[in-house]
Coordinates of N, CA and C in Angstrom, one line a residue:
Chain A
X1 N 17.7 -43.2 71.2 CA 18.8 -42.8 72.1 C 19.6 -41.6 71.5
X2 N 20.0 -40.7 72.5 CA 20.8 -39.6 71.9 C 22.1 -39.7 72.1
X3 N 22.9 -39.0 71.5 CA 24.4 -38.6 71.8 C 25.0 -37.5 72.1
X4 N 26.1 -37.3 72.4 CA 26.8 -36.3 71.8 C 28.1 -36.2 71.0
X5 N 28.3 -37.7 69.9 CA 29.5 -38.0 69.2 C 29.6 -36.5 68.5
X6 N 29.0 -36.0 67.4 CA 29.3 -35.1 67.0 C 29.8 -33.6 67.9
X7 N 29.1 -33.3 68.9 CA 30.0 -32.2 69.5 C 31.1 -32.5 70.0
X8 N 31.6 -33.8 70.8 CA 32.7 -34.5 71.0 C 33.7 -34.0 69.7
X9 N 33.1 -34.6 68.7 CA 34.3 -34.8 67.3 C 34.8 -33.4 67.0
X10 N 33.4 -32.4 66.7 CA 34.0 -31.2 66.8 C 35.2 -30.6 68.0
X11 N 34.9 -31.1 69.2 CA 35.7 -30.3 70.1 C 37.2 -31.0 69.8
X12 N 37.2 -32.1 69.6 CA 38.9 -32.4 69.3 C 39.0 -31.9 67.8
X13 N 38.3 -31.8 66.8 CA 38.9 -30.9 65.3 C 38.8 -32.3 64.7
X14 N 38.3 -33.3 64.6 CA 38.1 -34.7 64.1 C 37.4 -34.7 63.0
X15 N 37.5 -35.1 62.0 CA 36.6 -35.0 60.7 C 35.9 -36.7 60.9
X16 N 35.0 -37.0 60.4 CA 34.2 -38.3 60.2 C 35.2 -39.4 60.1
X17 N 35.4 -39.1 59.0 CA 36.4 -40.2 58.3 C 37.7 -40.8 59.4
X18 N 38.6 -39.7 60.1 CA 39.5 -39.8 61.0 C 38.9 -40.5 62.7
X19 N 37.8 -39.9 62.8 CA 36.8 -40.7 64.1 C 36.7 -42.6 63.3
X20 N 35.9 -42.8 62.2 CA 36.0 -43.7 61.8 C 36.9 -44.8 61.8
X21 N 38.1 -44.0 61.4 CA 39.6 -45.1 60.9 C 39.9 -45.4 62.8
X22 N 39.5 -44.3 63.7 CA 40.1 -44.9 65.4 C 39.5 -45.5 65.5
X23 N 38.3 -45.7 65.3 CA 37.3 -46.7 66.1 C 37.0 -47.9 64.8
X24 N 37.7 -48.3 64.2 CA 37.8 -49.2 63.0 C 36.4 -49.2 62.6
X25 N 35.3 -48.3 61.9 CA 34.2 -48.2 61.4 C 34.1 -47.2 60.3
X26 N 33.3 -47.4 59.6 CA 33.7 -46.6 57.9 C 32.8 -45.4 58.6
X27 N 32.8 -43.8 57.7 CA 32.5 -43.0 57.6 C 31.3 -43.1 58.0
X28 N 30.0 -43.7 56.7 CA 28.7 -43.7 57.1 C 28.2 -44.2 58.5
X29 N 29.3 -45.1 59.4 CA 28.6 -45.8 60.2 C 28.6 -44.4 61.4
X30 N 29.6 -43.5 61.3 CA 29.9 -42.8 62.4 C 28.8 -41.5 62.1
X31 N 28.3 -41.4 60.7 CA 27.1 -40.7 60.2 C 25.7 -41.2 60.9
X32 N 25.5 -42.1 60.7 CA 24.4 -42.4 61.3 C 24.2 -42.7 63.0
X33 N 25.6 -42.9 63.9 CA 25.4 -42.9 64.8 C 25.0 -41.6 65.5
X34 N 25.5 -40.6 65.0 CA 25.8 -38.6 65.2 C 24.0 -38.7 64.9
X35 N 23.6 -39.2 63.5 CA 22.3 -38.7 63.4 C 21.1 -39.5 64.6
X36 N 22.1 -40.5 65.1 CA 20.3 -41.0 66.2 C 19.7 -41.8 65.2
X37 N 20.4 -42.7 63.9 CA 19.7 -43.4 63.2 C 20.3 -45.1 63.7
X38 N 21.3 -44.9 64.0 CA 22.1 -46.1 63.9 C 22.7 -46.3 65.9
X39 N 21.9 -47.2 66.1 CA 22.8 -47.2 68.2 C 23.6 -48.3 68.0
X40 N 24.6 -48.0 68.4 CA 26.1 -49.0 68.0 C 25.9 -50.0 69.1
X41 N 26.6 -51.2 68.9 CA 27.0 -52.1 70.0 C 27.7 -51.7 71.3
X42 N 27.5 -52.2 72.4 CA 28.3 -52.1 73.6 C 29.8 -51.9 73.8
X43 N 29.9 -52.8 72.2 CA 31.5 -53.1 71.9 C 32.1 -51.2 71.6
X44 N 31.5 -51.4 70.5 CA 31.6 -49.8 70.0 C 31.7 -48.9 70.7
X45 N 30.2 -48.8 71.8 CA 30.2 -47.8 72.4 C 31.4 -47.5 73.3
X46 N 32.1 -48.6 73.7 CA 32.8 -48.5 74.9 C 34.7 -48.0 74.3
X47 N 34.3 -48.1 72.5 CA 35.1 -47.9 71.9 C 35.3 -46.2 71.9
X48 N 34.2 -46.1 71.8 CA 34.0 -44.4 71.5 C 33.8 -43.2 72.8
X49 N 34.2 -44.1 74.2 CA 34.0 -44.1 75.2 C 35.5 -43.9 75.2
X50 N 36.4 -44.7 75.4 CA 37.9 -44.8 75.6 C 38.5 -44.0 74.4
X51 N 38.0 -43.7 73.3 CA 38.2 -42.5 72.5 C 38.6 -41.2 73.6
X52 N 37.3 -41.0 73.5 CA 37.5 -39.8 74.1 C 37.3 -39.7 75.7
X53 N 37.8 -40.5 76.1 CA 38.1 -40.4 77.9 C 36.9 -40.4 78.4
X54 N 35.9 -40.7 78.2 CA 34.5 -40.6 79.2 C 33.9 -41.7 79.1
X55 N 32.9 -42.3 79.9 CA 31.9 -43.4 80.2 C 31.0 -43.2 79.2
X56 N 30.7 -43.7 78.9 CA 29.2 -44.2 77.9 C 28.1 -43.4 78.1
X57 N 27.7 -43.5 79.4 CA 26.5 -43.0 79.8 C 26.9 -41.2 79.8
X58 N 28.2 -40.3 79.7 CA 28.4 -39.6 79.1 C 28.5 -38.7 78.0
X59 N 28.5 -40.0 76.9 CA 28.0 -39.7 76.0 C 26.8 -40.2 75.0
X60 N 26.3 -41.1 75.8 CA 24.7 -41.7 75.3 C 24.2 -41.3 75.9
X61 N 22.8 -40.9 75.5 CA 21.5 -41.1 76.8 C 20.6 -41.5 76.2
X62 N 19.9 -42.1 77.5 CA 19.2 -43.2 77.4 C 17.9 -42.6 77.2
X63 N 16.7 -42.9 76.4 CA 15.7 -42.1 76.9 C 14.6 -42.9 76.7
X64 N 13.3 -43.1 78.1 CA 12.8 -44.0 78.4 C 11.7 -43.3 77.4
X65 N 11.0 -44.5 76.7 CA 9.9 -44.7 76.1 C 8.7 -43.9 76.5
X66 N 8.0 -43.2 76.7 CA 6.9 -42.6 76.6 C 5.7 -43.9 76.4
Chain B
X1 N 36.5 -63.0 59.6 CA 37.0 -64.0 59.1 C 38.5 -62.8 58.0
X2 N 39.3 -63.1 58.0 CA 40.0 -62.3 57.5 C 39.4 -61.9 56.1
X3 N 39.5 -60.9 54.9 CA 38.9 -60.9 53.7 C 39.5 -61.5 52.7
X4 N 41.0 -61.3 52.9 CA 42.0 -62.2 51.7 C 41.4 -63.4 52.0
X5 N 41.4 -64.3 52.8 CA 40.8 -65.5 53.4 C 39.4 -65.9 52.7
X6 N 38.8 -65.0 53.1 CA 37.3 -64.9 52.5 C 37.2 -64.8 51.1
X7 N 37.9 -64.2 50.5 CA 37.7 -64.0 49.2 C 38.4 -65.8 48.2
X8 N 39.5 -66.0 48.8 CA 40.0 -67.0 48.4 C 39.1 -68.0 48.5
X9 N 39.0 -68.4 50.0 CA 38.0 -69.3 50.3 C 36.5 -69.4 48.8
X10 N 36.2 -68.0 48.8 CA 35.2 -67.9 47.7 C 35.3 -68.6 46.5
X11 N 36.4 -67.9 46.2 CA 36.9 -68.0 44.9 C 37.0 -69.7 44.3
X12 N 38.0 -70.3 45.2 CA 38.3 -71.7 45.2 C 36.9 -72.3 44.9
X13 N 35.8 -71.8 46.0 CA 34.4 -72.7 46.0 C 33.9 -72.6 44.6
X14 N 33.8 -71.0 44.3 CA 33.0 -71.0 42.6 C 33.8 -72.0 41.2
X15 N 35.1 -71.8 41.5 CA 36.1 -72.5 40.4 C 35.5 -74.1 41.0
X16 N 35.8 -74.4 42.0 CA 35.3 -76.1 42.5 C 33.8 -76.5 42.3
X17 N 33.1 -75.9 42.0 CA 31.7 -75.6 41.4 C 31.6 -76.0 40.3
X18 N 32.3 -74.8 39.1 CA 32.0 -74.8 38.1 C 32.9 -76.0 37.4
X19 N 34.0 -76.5 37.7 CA 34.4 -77.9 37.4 C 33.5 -79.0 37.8
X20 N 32.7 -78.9 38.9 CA 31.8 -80.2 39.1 C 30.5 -80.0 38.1
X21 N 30.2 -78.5 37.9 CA 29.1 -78.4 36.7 C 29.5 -79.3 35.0
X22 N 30.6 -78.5 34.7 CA 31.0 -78.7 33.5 C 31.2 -80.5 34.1
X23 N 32.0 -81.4 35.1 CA 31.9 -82.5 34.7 C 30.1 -83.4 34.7
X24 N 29.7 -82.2 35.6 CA 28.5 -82.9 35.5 C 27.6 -83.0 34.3
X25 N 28.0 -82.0 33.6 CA 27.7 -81.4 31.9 C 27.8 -82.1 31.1
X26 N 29.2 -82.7 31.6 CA 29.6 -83.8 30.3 C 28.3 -85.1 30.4
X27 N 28.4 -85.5 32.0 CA 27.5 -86.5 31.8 C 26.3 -86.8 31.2
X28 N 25.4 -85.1 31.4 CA 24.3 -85.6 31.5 C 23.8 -84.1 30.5
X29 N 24.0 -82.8 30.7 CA 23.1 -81.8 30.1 C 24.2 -80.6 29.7
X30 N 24.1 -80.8 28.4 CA 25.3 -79.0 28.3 C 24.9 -78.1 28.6
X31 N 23.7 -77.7 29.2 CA 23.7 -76.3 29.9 C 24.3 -76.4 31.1
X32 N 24.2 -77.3 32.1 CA 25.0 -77.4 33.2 C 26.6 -77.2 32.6
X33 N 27.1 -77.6 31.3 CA 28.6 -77.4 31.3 C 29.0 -75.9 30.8
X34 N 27.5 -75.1 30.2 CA 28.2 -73.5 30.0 C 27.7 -73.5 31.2
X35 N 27.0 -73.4 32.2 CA 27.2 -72.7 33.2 C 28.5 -73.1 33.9
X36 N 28.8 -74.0 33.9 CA 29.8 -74.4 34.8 C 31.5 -73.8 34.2
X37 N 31.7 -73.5 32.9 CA 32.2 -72.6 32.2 C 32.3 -71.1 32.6
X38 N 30.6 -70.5 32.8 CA 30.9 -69.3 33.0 C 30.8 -69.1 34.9
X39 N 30.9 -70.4 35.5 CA 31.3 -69.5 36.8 C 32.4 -69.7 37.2
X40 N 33.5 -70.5 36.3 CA 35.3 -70.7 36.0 C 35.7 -69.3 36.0
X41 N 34.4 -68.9 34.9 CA 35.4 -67.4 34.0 C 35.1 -66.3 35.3
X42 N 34.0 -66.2 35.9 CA 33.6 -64.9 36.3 C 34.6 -65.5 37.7
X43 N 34.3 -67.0 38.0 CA 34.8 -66.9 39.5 C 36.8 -66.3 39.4
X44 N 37.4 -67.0 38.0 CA 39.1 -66.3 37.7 C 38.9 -64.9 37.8
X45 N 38.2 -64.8 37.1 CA 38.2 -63.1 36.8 C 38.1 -62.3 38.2
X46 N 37.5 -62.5 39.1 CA 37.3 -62.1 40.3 C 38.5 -62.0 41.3
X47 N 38.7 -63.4 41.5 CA 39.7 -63.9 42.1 C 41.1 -62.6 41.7
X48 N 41.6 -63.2 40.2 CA 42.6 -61.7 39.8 C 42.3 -60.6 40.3
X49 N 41.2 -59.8 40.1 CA 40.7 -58.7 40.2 C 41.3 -58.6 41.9
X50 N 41.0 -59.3 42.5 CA 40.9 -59.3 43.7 C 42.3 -59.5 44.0
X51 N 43.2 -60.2 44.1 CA 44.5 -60.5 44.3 C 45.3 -59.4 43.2
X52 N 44.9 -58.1 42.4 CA 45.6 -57.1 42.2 C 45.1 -56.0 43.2
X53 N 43.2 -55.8 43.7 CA 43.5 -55.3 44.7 C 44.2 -55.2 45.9
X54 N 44.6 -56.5 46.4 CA 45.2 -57.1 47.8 C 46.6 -56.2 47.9
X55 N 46.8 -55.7 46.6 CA 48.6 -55.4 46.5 C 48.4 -53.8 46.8
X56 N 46.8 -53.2 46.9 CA 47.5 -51.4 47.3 C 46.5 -52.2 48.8
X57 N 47.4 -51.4 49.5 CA 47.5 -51.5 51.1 C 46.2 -50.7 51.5
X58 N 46.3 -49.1 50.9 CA 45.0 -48.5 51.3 C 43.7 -48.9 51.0
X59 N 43.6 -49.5 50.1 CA 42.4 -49.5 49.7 C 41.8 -50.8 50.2
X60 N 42.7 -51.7 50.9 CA 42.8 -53.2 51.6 C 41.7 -52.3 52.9
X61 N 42.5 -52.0 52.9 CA 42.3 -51.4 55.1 C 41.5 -50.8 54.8
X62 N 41.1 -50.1 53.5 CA 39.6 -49.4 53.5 C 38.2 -50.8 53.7
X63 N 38.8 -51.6 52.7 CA 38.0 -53.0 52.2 C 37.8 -53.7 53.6
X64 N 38.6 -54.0 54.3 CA 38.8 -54.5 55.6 C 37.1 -54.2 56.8
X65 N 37.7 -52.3 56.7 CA 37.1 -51.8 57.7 C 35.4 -51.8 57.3
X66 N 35.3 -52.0 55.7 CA 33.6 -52.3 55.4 C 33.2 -53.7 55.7
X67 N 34.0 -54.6 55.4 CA 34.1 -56.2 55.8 C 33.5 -56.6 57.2
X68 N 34.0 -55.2 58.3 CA 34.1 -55.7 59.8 C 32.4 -54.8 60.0
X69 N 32.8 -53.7 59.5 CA 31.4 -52.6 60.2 C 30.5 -53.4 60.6
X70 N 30.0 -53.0 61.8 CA 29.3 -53.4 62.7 C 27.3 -53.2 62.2
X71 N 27.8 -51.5 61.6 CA 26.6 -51.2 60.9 C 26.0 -51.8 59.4
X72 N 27.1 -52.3 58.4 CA 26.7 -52.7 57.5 C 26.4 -54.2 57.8
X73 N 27.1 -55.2 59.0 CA 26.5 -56.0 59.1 C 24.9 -56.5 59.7
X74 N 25.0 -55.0 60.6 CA 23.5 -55.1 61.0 C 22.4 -54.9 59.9
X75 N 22.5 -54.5 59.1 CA 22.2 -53.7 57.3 C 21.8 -55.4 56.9
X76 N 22.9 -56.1 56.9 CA 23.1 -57.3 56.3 C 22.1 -58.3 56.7
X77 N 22.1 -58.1 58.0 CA 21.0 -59.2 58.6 C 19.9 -58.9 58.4
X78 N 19.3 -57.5 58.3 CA 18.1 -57.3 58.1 C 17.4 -57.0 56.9
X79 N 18.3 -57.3 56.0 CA 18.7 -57.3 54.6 C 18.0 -59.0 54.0
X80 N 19.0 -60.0 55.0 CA 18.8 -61.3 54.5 C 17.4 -61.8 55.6
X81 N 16.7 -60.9 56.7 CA 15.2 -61.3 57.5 C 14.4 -60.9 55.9
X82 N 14.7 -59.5 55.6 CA 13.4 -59.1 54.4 C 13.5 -59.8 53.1
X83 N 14.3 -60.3 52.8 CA 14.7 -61.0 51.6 C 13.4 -62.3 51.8
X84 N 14.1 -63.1 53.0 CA 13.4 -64.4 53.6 C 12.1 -64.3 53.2
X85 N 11.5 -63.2 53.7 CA 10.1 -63.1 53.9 C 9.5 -62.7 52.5
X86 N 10.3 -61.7 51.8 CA 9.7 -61.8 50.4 C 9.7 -63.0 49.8
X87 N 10.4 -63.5 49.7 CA 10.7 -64.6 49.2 C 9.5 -65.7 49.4
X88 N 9.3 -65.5 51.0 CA 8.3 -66.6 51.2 C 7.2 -66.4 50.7
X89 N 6.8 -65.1 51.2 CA 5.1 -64.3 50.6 C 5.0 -64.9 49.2
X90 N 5.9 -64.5 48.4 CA 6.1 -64.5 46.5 C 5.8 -66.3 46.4
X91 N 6.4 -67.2 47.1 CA 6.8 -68.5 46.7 C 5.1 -68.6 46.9
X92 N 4.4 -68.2 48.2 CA 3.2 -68.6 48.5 C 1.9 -67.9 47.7
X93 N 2.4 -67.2 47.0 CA 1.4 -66.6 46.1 C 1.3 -67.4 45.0
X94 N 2.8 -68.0 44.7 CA 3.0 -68.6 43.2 C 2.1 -69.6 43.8
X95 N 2.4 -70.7 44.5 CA 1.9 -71.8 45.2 C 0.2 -71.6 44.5
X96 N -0.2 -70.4 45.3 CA -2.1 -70.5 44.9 C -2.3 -69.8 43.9
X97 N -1.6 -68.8 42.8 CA -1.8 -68.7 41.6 C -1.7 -70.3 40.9
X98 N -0.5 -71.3 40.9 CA -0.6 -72.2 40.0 C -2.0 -73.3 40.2
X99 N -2.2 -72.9 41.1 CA -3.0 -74.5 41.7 C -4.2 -73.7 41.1
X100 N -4.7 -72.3 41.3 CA -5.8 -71.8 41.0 C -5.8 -71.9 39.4
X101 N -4.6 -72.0 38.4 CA -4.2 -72.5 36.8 C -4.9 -73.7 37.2
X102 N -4.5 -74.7 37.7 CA -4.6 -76.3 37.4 C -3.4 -76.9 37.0
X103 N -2.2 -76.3 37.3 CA -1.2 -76.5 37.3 C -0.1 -76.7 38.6
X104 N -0.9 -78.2 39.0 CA -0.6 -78.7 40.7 C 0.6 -79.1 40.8
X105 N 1.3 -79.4 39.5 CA 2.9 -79.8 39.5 C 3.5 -78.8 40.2
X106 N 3.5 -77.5 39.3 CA 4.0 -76.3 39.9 C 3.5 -76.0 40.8
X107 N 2.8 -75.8 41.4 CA 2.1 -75.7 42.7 C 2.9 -76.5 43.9
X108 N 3.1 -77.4 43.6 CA 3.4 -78.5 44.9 C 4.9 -77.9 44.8
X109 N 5.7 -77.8 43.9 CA 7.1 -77.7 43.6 C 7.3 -75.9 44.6
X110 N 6.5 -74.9 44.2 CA 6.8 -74.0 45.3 C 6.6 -74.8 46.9
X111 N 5.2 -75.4 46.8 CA 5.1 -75.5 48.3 C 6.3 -75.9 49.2
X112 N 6.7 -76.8 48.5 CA 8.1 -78.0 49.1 C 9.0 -76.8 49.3
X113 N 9.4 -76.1 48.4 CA 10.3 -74.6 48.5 C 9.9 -73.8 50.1
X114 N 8.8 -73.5 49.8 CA 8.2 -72.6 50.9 C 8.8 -73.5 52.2
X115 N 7.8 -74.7 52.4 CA 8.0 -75.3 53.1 C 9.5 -75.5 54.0
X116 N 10.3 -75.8 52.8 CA 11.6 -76.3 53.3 C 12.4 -75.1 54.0
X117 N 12.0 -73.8 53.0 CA 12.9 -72.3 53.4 C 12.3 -72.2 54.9
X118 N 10.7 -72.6 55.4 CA 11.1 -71.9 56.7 C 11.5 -73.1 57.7
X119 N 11.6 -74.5 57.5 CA 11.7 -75.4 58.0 C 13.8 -74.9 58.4
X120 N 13.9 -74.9 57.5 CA 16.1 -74.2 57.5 C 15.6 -72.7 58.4
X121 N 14.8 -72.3 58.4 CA 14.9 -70.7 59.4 C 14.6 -71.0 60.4
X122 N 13.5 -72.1 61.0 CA 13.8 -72.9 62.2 C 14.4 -73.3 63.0
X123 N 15.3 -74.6 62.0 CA 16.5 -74.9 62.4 C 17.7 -73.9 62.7
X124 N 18.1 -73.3 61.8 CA 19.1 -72.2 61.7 C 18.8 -71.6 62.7
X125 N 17.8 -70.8 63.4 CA 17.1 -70.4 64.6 C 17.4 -70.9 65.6
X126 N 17.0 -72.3 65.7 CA 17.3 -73.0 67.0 C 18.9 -73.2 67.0
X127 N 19.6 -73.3 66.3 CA 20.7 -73.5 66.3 C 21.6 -72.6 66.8
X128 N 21.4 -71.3 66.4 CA 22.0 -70.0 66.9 C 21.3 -69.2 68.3
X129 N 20.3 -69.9 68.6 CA 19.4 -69.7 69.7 C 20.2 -70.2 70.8
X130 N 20.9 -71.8 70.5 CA 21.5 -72.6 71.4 C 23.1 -71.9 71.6
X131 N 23.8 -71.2 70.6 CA 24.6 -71.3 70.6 C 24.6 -69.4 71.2
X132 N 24.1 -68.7 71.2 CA 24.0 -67.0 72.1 C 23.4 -67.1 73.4

């Protein structure tokens, strides 16, 4: 699954660490979500969704299996 | 589960341990009473360590937010699946290395091990199966 946390974070001026502390998750977790290594819970997503004012499917995409 | 909570809760258990070792020590084997000794000392020592962290606030709500991560607990579970399974592999090798010695004591003693660890991953299974 892809994102777009990292251009999001960039566009408000957000460093890792400060995205982290709002969405109560440590640094590395917001690392690996940015990299496409780590797909967060529903919970989360919807955290990082109300973050920054958009729906989920805004900034996740889904991408069907091949 | 809160961490101050968690850690006390810990703490108490290792200190309540190592007094039942050491009385168990007395009864029957003194190595049961140094160990039961040294999980007094490591479990005090912790415990302090821990209740002088509790007193800087940042470093709490740092401790906190690793406690909750969603990522390190998923880390955690898949952490304690690969453990299981080494564990099992390793126990089931010992199992037919001993017996292929001639040493069926040891042999039977992993099996019951093997046995039992996936008989609890079962249960524990079905249990949390019922309960999601």
């Amino acid at each position: 699954m892809k994102n777009r946390l990292e251009e999001l974070r960039h566009s408000r001026n957000e460093s890792q660490e400060e995205l982290g502390k709002a969405l109560g998750v440590s640094r590395q977790t917001v690392i690996s979500i940015e990299k496409g290594k780590y797909n967060p819970s529903i919970l989360l997503a919807m955290k990082i969704g109300r973050h920054y004012g958009l729906s989920i499917e805004e900034i996740f995409i889904y991408e069907e299996e091949e | 589960m809160d961490l101050k909570k968690k850690w006390m809760i810990n703490g108490i258990f290792t200190i309540a341990l190592g007094i039942i070792l050491i009385l168990l020590g007395v009864w029957k084997s003194e190595r049961l009473q140094s160990m039961g000794v040294a999980m007094i000392f490591v479990g005090g020592i912790n415990l302090l360590r821990r209740i002088r962290l509790s007193r800087n606030q940042e470093k709490m709500q740092a401790l906190e937010t690793k406690n909750q991560d969603e990522r390190i607990l998923f880390i955690s579970g898949k952490s304690n699946t690969w453990t299981l399974w080494i564990s099992v592999w390793v126990k089931t090798a010992l199992v037919i290395l001993f017996a292929f010695l001639g040493k069926e004591e040891l042999s039977q003693i992993f099996a019951y091990m093997v046995c039992g660890e996936v008989i609890l991953y079962i249960v524990i299974f079905w249990i949390l199966s019922k309960k999601y």
